[in-house]
Structure formats: structure tokens, C-alpha cells
Amino acid sequence: MSSGKILPRRQAIPVLYTRGTHYEVGFDMGRTFGSMIKNFLILSQPLNETYLPLYGTAKGRQIYNETLESVKGSFPQYIRELEGVADGAEVEFHKLFLLHLDEILPQALKHQPRNKNQPTGCSSIIVNQKHCRLLGHTEDALTETLNHYYFVVAHIISDKPQGKYNVKEEHFMSLCYAGHLPGYTMSHNHHGLVFSINTISAELLRSGKTPRHFLTRALLATSNVDDAFRVLTDAGVGAADACSINFSFLADPRQMFYNVEMAPNPARKNESHLSIKEVPLGAHNYHANQFERIHLDQANELMLKSSVSRMHAFGKYKPPASEHDVRNMLGDVTGGCFCVWRDNGRCDEVVKTIAVGLFDLNAKTFSLYSDNPSLTEPHCTLPLLYK
């Protein structure tokens, strides 16, 4: 029975190992984490107070349907995967798809006020030194998401090529919010890709395009830098909403990290608007939840204030050159309610840091913290899947 109760922080991170078709892997996720998914659907304020009521209107249903058809045209395999999650968890598919539409529906309907309780966090730090190649990431989310996440290690083998990029095999590990597809938080795959995502709340969103969640899901299947840029560009359709992607490939001969800001195309072209920043050996980079290079209007004032505060906190440190430096920075609690590590111990806090991940590209490991990384040891350190 789902209680809909918010629990204090649990020192537990479930991991599911699964293999099969897209539908089978989705079904395993749904079946294994069914009670957590049901509970999250009860607790999710944006879903219950904004998305579902709008979905109940004729115009809302039209936007939902045109975006669903668009995703089916490009990535039918990920719709099957999400149908598997819904069936396995015994919940309604439309509720899960609405979570993936996120703010596209209210924005397209000019619904005011837009959901003020959007996630207002997640910070990424790249360190690219010869002796120390790291990607560190705090995952901040609405308090109802605390304890409602899990890791999935999936090996998907299809009998025929799938989707617009003809993918036959995927093997990845990803942190998933309950009921969500893999790929939107921190992830890595067997081709040596490591990446983290920072949500950006663009004012301009486009229905009938590809929601960012499906583009980052497709990123999990990429095998090199050109592949990754092809997926993010999404030629013929383009992104419906915005985010920033921090990534690198272990086998990249240039040993380059990238930060990509992705947004809906302001010129209405059928492709994403991208700004690509290279982070070469000897450099570092920080990114939070705002555009640093793309000049487009942004919504969610709280998220912008929080981003400015967190970037200011990082700026007070010397450039990071070790795991110790990154852990201290990601555990920083200065800056009041807009600090990097967010948890004042109260259940009434709207946003909390739910987990921290640290990819070490030289050691080929991924460390996960469920509590402040400057004060605690990792919950687990796992080898990367790099084949």
C-alpha cells in the first residue's frame, strides 16, 4: 500500500541489474520499484496540481498527443520502455509521460503561475588534469523525490535496429527518479561515456518536439563524441525544453570534456539550439541551472537565484585539482538556503540534495554519496562499465 508519506533521508541506494528488450527492462524497473513509483505519483505536486488538470483539457490533451507522436516517430523504443515501467508498476502510462513532459504542457498553455516548486538545483564540476580527470555532480530535487530514486544497470539487446539511430545494443548505468526513464541525472555507458545533466528552465518551450528527457535517454546509446552531438542536435525535430550536459568519453584521444547547453530553437528550425564549450586538459568547469552562454529568456526565478549563489560559492575556492577538492565544493553549505549541499534537516524544505556522484575517469570508477560528500565516505564505489 502506498502511503504518500515523506520519510527522513534513508542511507540506502537500491540498484537493479536487468537485461532484455526495452519493454522487458522497463517492466523490471516498474515491477521492482512499483511501490516507490506509486508513492511518488501520490506525492508529486507538479503532477497532481498542474500536469494532470491540464491533461484533462482538450488543448492539454492535444499538446500531450502531438508530443507523444513526435517521440514515437524518433524513439519508439523508449516509449515501449516507459510502457514497460507503467505495466510493471501497475500505474497509468499517461502519468509517467506527463512527468517526462515536465513544464512543456503548462508553458504551451501559458498556464500561470508556472509550477513554482520546480527542482531548483544540481551542480556539476569538471576537473580535467592529466593526473585527475573527474566529473562530480549533486542531484537536487523536490523534497518528495528524496528516497524516491534508484540506479539501473541495464543491458538491452534488440533483434532489429531501433529508432532514428538504428541502435541494437545498449549497456549503461543511470540514476533514475521513480517512474522516469534512465539518462536524466548522472549516467555512464559501456562505450566509456560519462555524463551529468543540469536542468535549465527556458521561458520558450516547444510542444511537438523532443522532451530533453528523451534526448538524454538517447545519449545513453552513443559511442563517441560525434554520436553525442548528433543526438543532442536532433535534426528534423529538435529539443522541446532546455538543459546542460556535461560529458566525456574515456577513449577520446583528445581527452576533452564538454559542456553543452541545449535549448529549443528560437528560430523555429527543426533542430536543437546548442552551445558547445570544450574543457581541455589543464582546465576545469562549473555549471548549475542557468544558461551561461545562450541568450534566451529563463523562467523560475528561484532556480536562477540558486544557480548564481552556487556558482558564487564555487568561485571562492581555488581551482579544483583533486577528488578531495571536488568533494569539499559539492558539500559546501555556505550561501543560506541556496547552498550547494541542500539539507537543513527539516521536512518542510522544498528542495534537497538527494545524492552526489563522482566519476573518476583515470580510476574508471563511480562513487555515490547519499549524504554530504565533504563529511562522509561514499556509499559505494563501482567500476565503470567501460568495455
XYZ file of C-alpha atoms in Angstrom:
387
model
C 0.000 0.000 0.000
C 1.417 3.432 -0.964
C 1.341 5.824 1.978
C 2.287 9.092 0.314
C 4.492 9.916 3.337
C 7.793 11.806 3.096
C 10.413 9.942 5.140
C 13.660 11.337 6.560
C 16.807 10.737 4.480
C 17.434 6.991 4.134
C 21.007 5.713 3.924
C 20.058 3.333 1.136
C 20.547 3.347 -2.617
C 18.832 0.488 -4.466
C 20.479 -0.839 -7.647
C 18.705 -3.028 -10.206
C 20.623 -5.134 -12.720
C 18.405 -6.035 -15.650
C 18.667 -7.202 -19.246
C 16.257 -7.823 -22.073
C 14.314 -5.803 -24.641
C 13.361 -2.182 -23.993
C 9.929 -3.246 -22.771
C 11.329 -6.018 -20.542
C 13.903 -3.698 -18.931
C 11.171 -1.106 -18.345
C 8.892 -3.768 -16.872
C 11.642 -4.899 -14.473
C 12.168 -1.298 -13.332
C 8.427 -0.885 -12.769
C 7.931 -4.221 -11.023
C 10.990 -3.863 -8.778
C 10.291 -0.274 -7.725
C 6.490 -0.334 -8.063
C 5.688 0.789 -4.523
C 8.227 3.632 -4.748
C 6.779 4.738 -8.115
C 3.184 4.621 -6.826
C 4.221 6.598 -3.756
C 5.991 9.206 -5.890
C 2.901 9.651 -8.090
C 0.878 10.380 -4.931
C 3.475 12.855 -3.596
C 4.347 14.717 -6.829
C 2.813 18.173 -6.521
C 3.583 19.297 -10.097
C 1.882 16.167 -11.460
C -1.226 16.360 -9.289
C -1.704 20.115 -9.073
C -0.639 21.193 -12.582
C 0.006 18.498 -15.208
C -2.988 16.219 -14.619
C -5.580 19.035 -14.540
C -4.132 20.460 -17.792
C -4.072 16.985 -19.363
C -7.822 16.896 -18.639
C -8.429 19.834 -21.000
C -8.875 19.462 -24.782
C -5.876 21.705 -25.587
C -3.751 19.976 -22.956
C -4.570 16.561 -24.415
C -3.699 17.847 -27.891
C -0.234 19.022 -26.737
C 0.289 15.715 -24.917
C -0.684 13.722 -28.028
C 1.400 15.722 -30.516
C 4.493 15.422 -28.302
C 3.898 11.690 -27.747
C 3.550 11.147 -31.523
C 6.738 13.123 -32.128
C 8.698 10.954 -29.660
C 7.179 7.767 -31.134
C 8.430 8.891 -34.563
C 12.024 9.260 -33.347
C 12.347 6.895 -30.388
C 9.547 4.300 -30.342
C 11.792 2.005 -28.277
C 11.859 4.469 -25.357
C 8.079 4.770 -25.403
C 7.959 0.947 -25.174
C 10.431 1.126 -22.290
C 8.182 3.615 -20.465
C 5.119 1.459 -21.200
C 7.060 -1.381 -19.564
C 7.656 0.757 -16.455
C 3.936 1.613 -16.274
C 2.858 -2.021 -16.711
C 5.435 -3.355 -14.251
C 4.472 -0.797 -11.593
C 0.744 -1.115 -12.419
C 0.340 2.638 -12.913
C -1.140 4.671 -15.763
C 1.226 5.423 -18.660
C -0.068 8.984 -19.146
C 1.046 9.951 -15.629
C 4.595 8.826 -16.375
C 4.670 10.558 -19.759
C 3.406 13.779 -18.129
C 6.398 13.643 -15.753
C 8.650 13.493 -18.837
C 6.813 16.418 -20.454
C 7.572 18.400 -17.309
C 6.851 22.116 -17.876
C 6.109 21.795 -21.631
C 2.378 21.440 -21.017
C 1.841 24.430 -18.663
C 4.128 26.641 -20.731
C 2.471 25.769 -24.040
C -0.890 26.597 -22.474
C 0.523 29.813 -20.951
C -0.680 28.421 -17.623
C 0.054 30.929 -14.864
C 1.601 30.626 -12.456
C 4.005 28.045 -13.813
C 4.889 25.477 -11.220
C 6.918 27.413 -8.658
C 8.101 24.213 -6.995
C 10.310 23.176 -9.873
C 13.564 21.480 -8.957
C 15.970 24.278 -8.152
C 19.268 22.518 -8.127
C 22.052 20.250 -9.316
C 25.598 21.425 -9.786
C 28.367 19.830 -11.868
C 32.141 20.216 -11.565
C 34.580 19.082 -14.266
C 38.282 18.667 -13.415
C 40.428 17.796 -16.440
C 44.033 17.379 -15.301
C 46.318 14.626 -16.563
C 46.591 13.081 -13.076
C 42.974 13.801 -12.146
C 40.004 13.595 -14.525
C 36.757 13.961 -12.581
C 33.099 14.752 -13.099
C 31.275 15.499 -9.843
C 27.542 16.152 -9.596
C 24.983 16.979 -6.893
C 21.460 15.832 -7.694
C 18.960 18.245 -6.166
C 15.242 17.624 -6.400
C 11.928 18.408 -4.820
C 11.817 17.049 -1.271
C 9.211 14.466 -2.318
C 11.937 12.920 -4.527
C 14.188 12.210 -1.508
C 14.359 8.383 -1.141
C 12.441 8.054 -4.461
C 15.316 7.194 -6.751
C 17.284 4.137 -7.746
C 20.097 3.033 -10.004
C 19.504 0.877 -13.029
C 22.232 -1.125 -14.755
C 20.612 -2.263 -17.983
C 21.810 -4.357 -20.902
C 19.348 -4.013 -23.758
C 19.685 -6.185 -26.841
C 17.204 -5.761 -29.688
C 16.734 -8.240 -32.527
C 16.498 -5.388 -35.055
C 17.789 -1.776 -35.113
C 15.687 0.644 -33.047
C 14.714 4.280 -33.517
C 16.139 7.027 -35.705
C 19.748 5.985 -34.965
C 19.277 2.238 -35.537
C 20.539 1.146 -32.128
C 20.730 -2.617 -31.464
C 22.530 -2.764 -28.118
C 22.715 -0.545 -25.035
C 24.568 -1.165 -21.783
C 24.517 1.587 -19.176
C 24.144 2.595 -15.540
C 21.941 5.543 -14.638
C 20.360 7.162 -11.588
C 16.590 7.293 -12.172
C 13.882 9.218 -10.409
C 10.963 6.925 -9.591
C 8.937 6.247 -12.727
C 11.343 8.105 -15.017
C 13.465 6.753 -17.855
C 17.226 6.486 -17.275
C 19.560 9.217 -18.535
C 18.424 12.479 -16.994
C 20.677 12.737 -13.940
C 24.118 11.084 -13.888
C 24.966 8.110 -16.060
C 27.649 6.183 -17.885
C 27.718 3.521 -20.614
C 29.910 0.688 -21.871
C 31.359 2.911 -24.629
C 33.099 4.993 -21.943
C 30.615 7.855 -21.914
C 30.138 9.605 -18.552
C 27.686 12.464 -18.192
C 25.611 14.591 -15.838
C 22.618 16.827 -16.549
C 21.681 20.273 -15.219
C 18.038 21.242 -15.735
C 17.559 24.718 -17.248
C 14.168 26.400 -17.188
C 13.842 28.180 -20.551
C 10.923 30.577 -20.948
C 10.352 29.395 -24.513
C 9.335 25.722 -24.741
C 8.043 23.868 -27.800
C 5.344 21.205 -27.852
C 5.525 18.559 -30.572
C 9.326 18.479 -30.227
C 11.547 16.044 -28.293
C 11.475 16.496 -24.485
C 15.007 16.754 -23.069
C 14.437 13.570 -21.077
C 14.217 11.508 -24.276
C 17.299 13.153 -25.804
C 19.367 12.365 -22.717
C 17.922 8.822 -22.758
C 19.166 8.514 -26.369
C 22.570 9.821 -25.224
C 22.963 6.580 -23.237
C 23.270 4.697 -26.552
C 26.035 6.872 -28.040
C 29.536 5.527 -28.639
C 31.615 8.644 -29.465
C 31.598 12.451 -29.400
C 30.103 12.853 -32.900
C 27.285 10.463 -31.949
C 26.550 12.521 -28.841
C 26.345 15.800 -30.769
C 24.091 14.148 -33.367
C 21.646 13.022 -30.660
C 21.580 16.434 -28.960
C 21.141 18.304 -32.274
C 18.128 16.047 -33.010
C 17.983 17.046 -36.693
C 14.456 17.032 -38.097
C 12.785 17.700 -34.737
C 14.814 19.476 -32.026
C 14.600 19.868 -28.264
C 11.309 20.871 -26.632
C 12.965 22.226 -23.479
C 16.411 23.082 -22.103
C 19.250 21.551 -20.095
C 23.013 21.460 -19.835
C 25.009 18.271 -20.464
C 28.500 17.685 -19.028
C 30.228 14.753 -20.689
C 33.376 12.967 -21.793
C 34.346 9.649 -23.389
C 37.109 7.632 -21.743
C 38.558 6.644 -25.122
C 38.507 10.162 -26.623
C 42.069 10.698 -27.962
C 41.745 14.452 -27.246
C 40.836 13.725 -23.582
C 38.272 16.505 -23.884
C 35.356 17.232 -21.590
C 32.373 19.119 -22.959
C 29.632 21.280 -21.523
C 26.703 21.622 -23.916
C 23.807 23.991 -23.337
C 20.763 22.751 -25.239
C 17.590 24.773 -25.818
C 14.545 24.853 -28.086
C 15.437 26.564 -31.356
C 14.478 30.263 -31.176
C 14.398 30.490 -34.997
C 11.866 27.620 -35.160
C 14.343 25.425 -37.062
C 13.744 21.686 -36.704
C 16.830 21.075 -34.586
C 18.061 21.907 -31.089
C 19.864 25.155 -30.328
C 23.287 24.132 -28.923
C 26.186 25.993 -27.368
C 29.256 23.761 -27.022
C 32.122 24.551 -24.653
C 35.275 22.435 -24.730
C 37.070 21.814 -21.429
C 40.583 20.635 -22.460
C 43.330 19.045 -20.358
C 44.508 21.557 -17.777
C 41.073 23.183 -17.406
C 38.028 22.923 -15.146
C 34.378 23.963 -15.432
C 31.327 24.534 -13.236
C 27.697 24.501 -14.322
C 24.438 24.968 -12.429
C 20.864 25.569 -13.623
C 21.112 28.604 -15.842
C 22.382 29.462 -19.322
C 25.977 30.681 -19.163
C 26.312 31.227 -22.932
C 22.886 31.003 -24.639
C 20.979 34.295 -24.602
C 17.379 33.183 -24.139
C 14.832 34.176 -21.511
C 14.669 31.913 -18.472
C 11.803 31.104 -16.135
C 11.921 30.017 -12.482
C 13.475 32.877 -10.566
C 14.276 30.637 -7.575
C 16.379 28.338 -9.749
C 18.264 31.330 -11.198
C 18.940 32.807 -7.742
C 20.099 29.410 -6.518
C 22.413 28.988 -9.551
C 24.019 32.408 -9.014
C 24.548 31.563 -5.322
C 26.106 28.157 -6.049
C 28.392 29.498 -8.813
C 29.466 32.247 -6.368
C 30.268 29.579 -3.735
C 32.419 27.647 -6.231
C 34.204 30.883 -7.195
C 35.509 31.260 -3.644
C 37.573 28.062 -3.936
C 40.899 27.670 -5.690
C 40.534 25.729 -8.980
C 39.860 22.088 -8.015
C 42.676 19.627 -8.741
C 41.753 16.548 -6.669
C 38.861 14.387 -5.545
C 39.174 15.992 -2.093
C 38.672 19.460 -3.619
C 35.571 18.388 -5.544
C 34.028 16.644 -2.526
C 34.522 19.759 -0.402
C 32.980 22.009 -3.047
C 29.962 19.748 -3.623
C 29.434 19.590 0.155
C 29.564 23.384 0.576
C 26.791 24.702 2.854
C 27.508 28.458 2.645
C 25.067 30.756 0.874
C 21.993 30.287 3.051
C 19.043 28.462 1.547
C 20.649 28.464 -1.924
C 23.762 26.495 -0.968
C 25.387 23.667 -2.957
C 24.624 20.850 -0.488
C 20.980 21.407 0.437
C 19.549 19.762 3.517
C 18.716 21.677 6.659
C 17.309 18.509 8.239
C 13.708 19.710 8.044
C 10.973 18.031 6.034
C 9.448 21.397 5.044
C 12.397 22.262 2.787
C 11.131 22.419 -0.829
C 14.381 21.207 -2.408
C 17.026 18.826 -1.076
C 20.241 17.354 -2.422
C 19.270 13.710 -2.782
C 22.610 12.244 -3.914
C 26.116 13.105 -5.105
C 28.024 11.209 -7.777
C 31.721 11.341 -8.618
C 33.122 9.841 -11.825
C 36.893 9.222 -11.769
C 37.936 8.717 -15.401
C 41.503 7.682 -14.552
C 40.494 5.084 -11.949
C 37.431 4.155 -14.067
C 35.155 4.260 -11.018
C 31.893 5.877 -9.990
C 31.385 6.819 -6.327
C 27.969 7.580 -4.924
C 27.172 9.539 -1.777
C 23.737 9.653 -0.174
C 24.917 12.263 2.337
C 27.238 15.292 2.377
C 30.416 14.227 0.474
C 32.664 16.613 2.425
C 31.724 14.848 5.677
C 31.045 11.224 4.686
C 32.636 8.413 2.731
C 30.921 7.179 -0.446
C 28.031 4.762 -0.070
C 29.587 2.667 -2.798
C 32.353 2.881 -5.396
C 31.588 0.897 -8.523
C 33.731 0.107 -11.576
C 32.639 1.830 -14.787
C 31.070 -0.461 -17.382
C 33.688 0.557 -19.977
C 34.225 -2.440 -22.218
